[in-house]
Amino acid sequence: MVAQCIDGKSIAAQLRSEIAAIISSKCQQGYRPPGLAVILVGNDPASHIYVRNKRQACAEVGVISFYHVLPASISETELVTLIHMLNIDNSVDGVLLQLPLPSHLNTGTIIDSINPAKDVDGFHPYNLGRLAQRRPALRSCTPYGVMYLLDHIGQAYKGKHAVIVGASNIVGRPMSLELLLAGATVTICHRFTRNLAHYVQQADILVSAVGKPGLIKAEWIKPGATVIDIGINRLADGTLTGDIEFEKAKTRAAWITPVPGGVGPMTVAMLLKNTLIAAGYSPTLSP
Ligand code: GUN
């Protein structure tokens, strides 16, 4: 078997062009463009790149981004005060707080201060709780993007075993809730899981979100599985790679996402989609 690649890059580009068309038609009707406040704290180089890509995507589709770059030394009170101001600013529909934050800041406390209706990352406990109760509101961008890709390839969920490797608040946990909502039987593996291979071998849908190159061995993959790689790892030679042995995994899986060009571009596209939803433009988008 040779797996078909899921081309996140082109699926995300298609979604962005649909979003751009909706915004342009809203603006022609006299509505203001959606506004996204982007907060970046400190000097994490990867975060700077992610934020640059997100702001570029905003500009491309017609979302106004309001950029707040803050020193790593900022206090929790100062950051929460800024978020409270953005919460009541009528030109701001979404508030994006780029993670990770410097270690002296309590990420949970600060996320709690974002108005859940503007939480376009879907990280607020209100939005995660809504997903857990099968009434999703704003959904976490990366898992939402994975669901968009899975729906795009016509993935069946009911009666399927989805195995997620990684249990972070921002990816693994909401990913498990999305797949559960879709009707899959879900197993979550994490750092305390013994015999990872045992679980991965059972996966009809495998999602890895750890950040360790080569963690998932190709021979563990169930023939015909759908394989989603959310890991982004930079190797010593500068190339990017996922968690899964991609080339060998292609000979077993039915569908597989590449790194780069798989899930990454979808995260940004879903952020734009969430910003549209937060702005009340309630788009109906394919698929
Ligand atoms: N850091 C890594 N991924 C993300 C994400 O999707 N959103 C935010 N805000 N920060 C991140």
Coordinates of C-alpha atoms and ligand atoms in Angstrom, one line a residue:
M1 CA 0.0 0.0 0.0
V2 CA 1.1 3.6 -0.7
A3 CA -0.7 6.1 1.4
Q4 CA -2.3 9.2 0.0
C5 CA -0.9 12.4 1.4
I6 CA -3.4 14.8 2.9
D7 CA -2.4 18.2 1.5
G8 CA -3.1 20.5 4.4
K9 CA -1.3 23.3 2.5
S10 CA -3.8 23.4 -0.3
I11 CA -6.9 22.6 1.8
A12 CA -5.9 25.5 4.1
A13 CA -5.4 27.8 1.1
Q14 CA -8.9 26.9 -0.2
L15 CA -10.4 27.6 3.2
R16 CA -8.6 30.9 3.5
S17 CA -9.9 32.0 0.1
E18 CA -13.5 31.1 1.2
I19 CA -12.9 33.2 4.3
A20 CA -11.6 36.1 2.3
A21 CA -14.7 35.9 0.1
I22 CA -17.0 36.0 3.1
I23 CA -15.2 39.0 4.6
S24 CA -15.2 40.9 1.3
S25 CA -18.9 40.3 0.9
K26 CA -19.6 41.4 4.5
C27 CA -17.5 44.6 4.0
Q28 CA -19.4 45.4 0.8
Q29 CA -22.6 45.1 2.8
G30 CA -21.2 47.8 5.2
Y31 CA -20.0 45.6 8.0
R32 CA -16.5 46.3 9.5
P33 CA -13.8 43.7 8.9
P34 CA -13.2 41.2 11.8
G35 CA -10.5 42.2 14.3
L36 CA -8.0 39.9 16.0
A37 CA -5.8 41.1 18.8
V38 CA -2.5 39.1 18.8
I39 CA -0.5 39.1 22.0
L40 CA 3.1 37.9 22.0
V41 CA 5.1 37.9 25.3
G42 CA 8.9 37.5 25.4
N43 CA 11.4 36.4 22.8
D44 CA 10.6 32.7 22.0
P45 CA 11.9 32.5 18.4
A46 CA 9.4 29.9 17.3
S47 CA 6.5 32.0 18.7
H48 CA 7.7 35.0 16.7
I49 CA 7.6 32.9 13.5
Y50 CA 4.1 31.5 14.3
V51 CA 2.8 35.0 15.1
R52 CA 4.2 36.4 11.9
N53 CA 2.5 33.7 9.9
K54 CA -0.8 34.3 11.7
R55 CA -0.7 38.0 11.1
Q56 CA 0.2 37.5 7.4
A57 CA -2.8 35.1 7.0
C58 CA -5.0 37.8 8.7
A59 CA -3.8 40.4 6.2
E60 CA -4.4 38.0 3.3
V61 CA -8.1 37.4 4.1
G62 CA -8.9 40.9 5.4
V63 CA -8.9 40.3 9.1
I64 CA -7.4 43.4 10.9
S65 CA -4.8 42.3 13.4
F66 CA -3.9 44.4 16.4
Y67 CA -0.4 43.5 17.5
H68 CA 0.7 43.6 21.2
V69 CA 4.3 42.7 21.7
L70 CA 5.2 42.7 25.3
P71 CA 8.5 42.2 27.2
A72 CA 9.2 38.9 28.9
S73 CA 9.3 40.9 32.2
I74 CA 5.6 41.9 32.1
S75 CA 3.7 41.1 35.3
E76 CA 0.6 39.0 35.4
T77 CA -1.5 42.0 36.5
E78 CA -0.3 44.1 33.5
L79 CA -1.1 41.3 31.0
V80 CA -4.5 40.6 32.5
T81 CA -5.3 44.4 32.4
L82 CA -4.5 44.5 28.7
I83 CA -6.7 41.4 28.1
H84 CA -9.6 43.0 30.0
M85 CA -9.3 46.1 27.8
L86 CA -9.4 43.9 24.7
N87 CA -12.4 42.0 26.1
I88 CA -14.4 45.3 26.0
D89 CA -12.9 46.7 22.8
N90 CA -15.7 46.6 20.1
S91 CA -13.2 46.5 17.3
V92 CA -11.7 43.3 18.6
D93 CA -13.6 40.1 17.9
G94 CA -10.9 37.6 18.9
V95 CA -8.0 37.6 21.4
L96 CA -5.0 35.4 20.6
L97 CA -2.4 34.9 23.3
Q98 CA 0.5 33.1 21.8
L99 CA 1.9 30.3 24.0
P100 CA 4.1 29.4 25.7
L101 CA 4.3 32.3 28.2
P102 CA 7.5 33.0 30.2
S103 CA 7.6 30.8 33.2
H104 CA 6.8 33.4 35.9
L105 CA 3.4 33.9 34.4
N106 CA 0.5 31.5 35.3
T107 CA -0.9 30.5 31.9
G108 CA -4.1 29.2 33.4
T109 CA -4.9 32.4 35.2
I110 CA -4.2 34.5 32.1
I111 CA -6.3 32.3 29.8
D112 CA -9.1 32.5 32.3
S113 CA -9.1 36.3 31.9
I114 CA -10.0 36.1 28.1
N115 CA -13.7 36.6 27.4
P116 CA -14.8 33.1 26.2
A117 CA -16.7 34.7 23.3
K118 CA -13.4 36.1 22.0
D119 CA -11.3 33.0 22.8
V120 CA -10.5 32.2 19.2
D121 CA -7.8 29.7 20.3
G122 CA -10.5 27.7 22.1
F123 CA -8.3 27.3 25.2
H124 CA -10.6 28.8 27.8
P125 CA -12.1 26.3 30.2
Y126 CA -15.6 27.4 29.1
N127 CA -14.9 26.5 25.5
L128 CA -13.2 23.2 26.4
G129 CA -16.1 22.4 28.7
R130 CA -18.6 23.1 25.9
L131 CA -16.7 20.6 23.7
A132 CA -16.6 18.1 26.5
Q133 CA -20.4 18.4 26.9
R134 CA -21.0 17.9 23.1
R135 CA -22.0 21.5 22.6
P136 CA -18.9 23.0 20.9
A137 CA -18.6 26.7 20.8
L138 CA -15.1 28.1 19.8
R139 CA -12.9 25.0 19.2
S140 CA -9.2 24.7 19.6
C141 CA -7.6 25.5 16.3
T142 CA -5.2 22.5 15.8
P143 CA -7.7 19.7 16.7
Y144 CA -10.4 21.6 14.8
G145 CA -8.1 21.7 11.8
V146 CA -7.4 18.0 12.1
M147 CA -11.2 17.3 12.1
Y148 CA -11.5 19.5 9.0
L149 CA -8.8 17.4 7.2
L150 CA -10.4 14.1 8.4
D151 CA -13.9 15.2 7.2
H152 CA -12.3 16.3 3.9
I153 CA -11.0 12.8 3.2
G154 CA -14.4 11.3 4.2
Q155 CA -13.0 9.6 7.3
A156 CA -15.6 7.4 9.2
Y157 CA -15.5 7.7 13.0
K158 CA -18.2 5.4 14.4
G159 CA -16.8 2.0 15.3
K160 CA -13.2 3.3 14.7
H161 CA -10.5 3.3 17.3
A162 CA -8.7 6.7 17.5
V163 CA -5.4 6.7 19.3
I164 CA -3.9 10.1 20.3
V165 CA -0.3 10.3 21.5
G166 CA 0.2 13.4 23.7
A167 CA -2.2 14.8 26.3
S168 CA -1.4 18.6 26.3
N169 CA -4.1 21.1 27.1
I170 CA -3.9 22.7 23.7
V171 CA -3.7 19.7 21.4
G172 CA -4.0 16.2 22.8
R173 CA -6.9 16.7 25.2
P174 CA -9.2 18.8 22.9
M175 CA -8.2 16.4 20.1
S176 CA -9.6 13.5 22.1
L177 CA -12.8 15.4 22.8
E178 CA -13.3 16.2 19.1
L179 CA -12.8 12.5 18.1
L180 CA -15.1 11.4 20.9
L181 CA -17.8 13.9 19.7
A182 CA -17.4 12.5 16.2
G183 CA -18.2 9.0 17.5
A184 CA -14.8 7.3 17.6
T185 CA -13.6 5.1 20.5
V186 CA -10.7 7.1 21.9
T187 CA -7.5 6.2 23.6
I188 CA -5.1 8.8 24.9
C189 CA -1.4 7.9 25.4
H190 CA 1.0 10.1 27.3
R191 CA 4.3 10.1 29.1
F192 CA 3.2 7.6 31.7
T193 CA 1.8 5.1 29.1
R194 CA 3.6 1.8 29.1
N195 CA 4.0 -0.1 25.8
L196 CA 3.1 2.7 23.4
A197 CA 3.4 0.3 20.5
H198 CA 0.5 -1.8 21.9
Y199 CA -1.9 1.1 21.6
V200 CA -0.6 2.5 18.3
Q201 CA -1.0 -0.9 16.6
Q202 CA -4.7 -0.7 17.3
A203 CA -5.3 2.7 15.8
D204 CA -7.6 3.1 12.8
I205 CA -7.0 6.9 13.3
L206 CA -3.6 7.8 14.8
V207 CA -2.8 11.3 15.9
S208 CA 0.6 12.1 17.3
A209 CA 1.2 15.4 19.0
V210 CA 4.4 15.0 21.1
G211 CA 7.3 16.7 19.4
K212 CA 9.8 13.8 19.3
P213 CA 11.1 12.8 15.9
G214 CA 10.9 9.1 15.2
L215 CA 8.7 8.5 18.3
I216 CA 6.2 6.5 16.3
K217 CA 7.8 3.5 14.4
A218 CA 6.4 2.8 11.0
E219 CA 6.0 -1.0 11.8
W220 CA 3.5 -0.1 14.6
I221 CA 1.1 1.4 12.1
K222 CA -2.0 -0.6 11.4
P223 CA -2.3 -1.3 7.6
G224 CA -4.9 1.1 6.2
A225 CA -4.8 3.5 9.1
T226 CA -5.3 7.3 8.8
V227 CA -2.1 8.9 10.3
I228 CA -2.1 12.5 11.4
D229 CA 1.3 14.0 12.5
I230 CA 1.0 17.2 14.6
G231 CA 4.7 17.1 15.8
I232 CA 6.9 19.8 14.4
N233 CA 10.6 19.1 15.1
R234 CA 13.6 20.8 13.6
L235 CA 16.5 18.5 13.0
A236 CA 20.2 19.4 13.3
D237 CA 20.4 20.0 9.5
G238 CA 17.6 22.5 9.7
T239 CA 14.9 20.3 8.1
L240 CA 11.4 20.0 9.7
T241 CA 10.0 16.6 10.6
G242 CA 7.1 15.1 12.5
D243 CA 6.8 12.4 15.2
I244 CA 6.2 9.6 12.7
E245 CA 8.7 7.8 10.4
F246 CA 7.0 9.4 7.4
E247 CA 8.6 7.6 4.4
K248 CA 8.2 4.1 5.9
A249 CA 4.8 4.9 7.4
K250 CA 3.6 5.7 3.9
T251 CA 3.9 2.1 2.9
R252 CA 1.4 1.0 5.6
A253 CA -1.1 3.9 6.1
A254 CA -4.0 4.6 3.7
W255 CA -3.8 8.4 4.5
I256 CA -1.0 10.4 6.0
T257 CA -0.2 14.1 6.7
P258 CA 3.2 15.4 5.8
V259 CA 5.3 17.7 8.0
P260 CA 5.6 20.5 6.9
G261 CA 2.4 21.1 4.9
G262 CA 0.0 18.9 6.8
V263 CA -1.7 20.1 10.0
G264 CA 0.4 23.3 10.5
P265 CA -1.4 25.4 7.8
M266 CA -4.8 24.2 9.1
T267 CA -4.1 25.6 12.6
V268 CA -3.8 29.1 11.1
A269 CA -6.8 28.7 8.8
M270 CA -9.0 27.5 11.7
L271 CA -7.9 30.6 13.7
L272 CA -9.3 32.8 10.9
K273 CA -12.5 30.7 10.8
N274 CA -12.9 31.1 14.6
T275 CA -12.3 34.9 14.2
L276 CA -15.1 35.0 11.7
I277 CA -17.4 33.0 14.0
A278 CA -16.5 35.3 17.0
A279 CA -17.3 38.3 14.8
G280 CA -20.8 36.9 14.2
Y281 CA -20.3 36.3 10.5
S282 CA -21.2 32.6 11.1
P283 CA -19.8 31.3 7.9
T284 CA -20.9 28.1 6.3
L285 CA -17.7 26.7 4.9
S286 CA -16.8 23.5 3.1
P287 CA -16.5 20.6 3.6
Ligands
GUN1 N1 1.5 27.7 20.8 C1 1.6 26.5 20.1 N2 0.5 26.3 19.4 C2 -0.3 27.4 19.7 C3 -1.7 27.7 19.2 O1 -2.3 27.0 18.5 N3 -2.1 28.9 19.7 C4 -1.4 29.6 20.6 N4 -2.0 30.7 21.0 N5 -0.2 29.4 21.0 C5 0.3 28.2 20.5

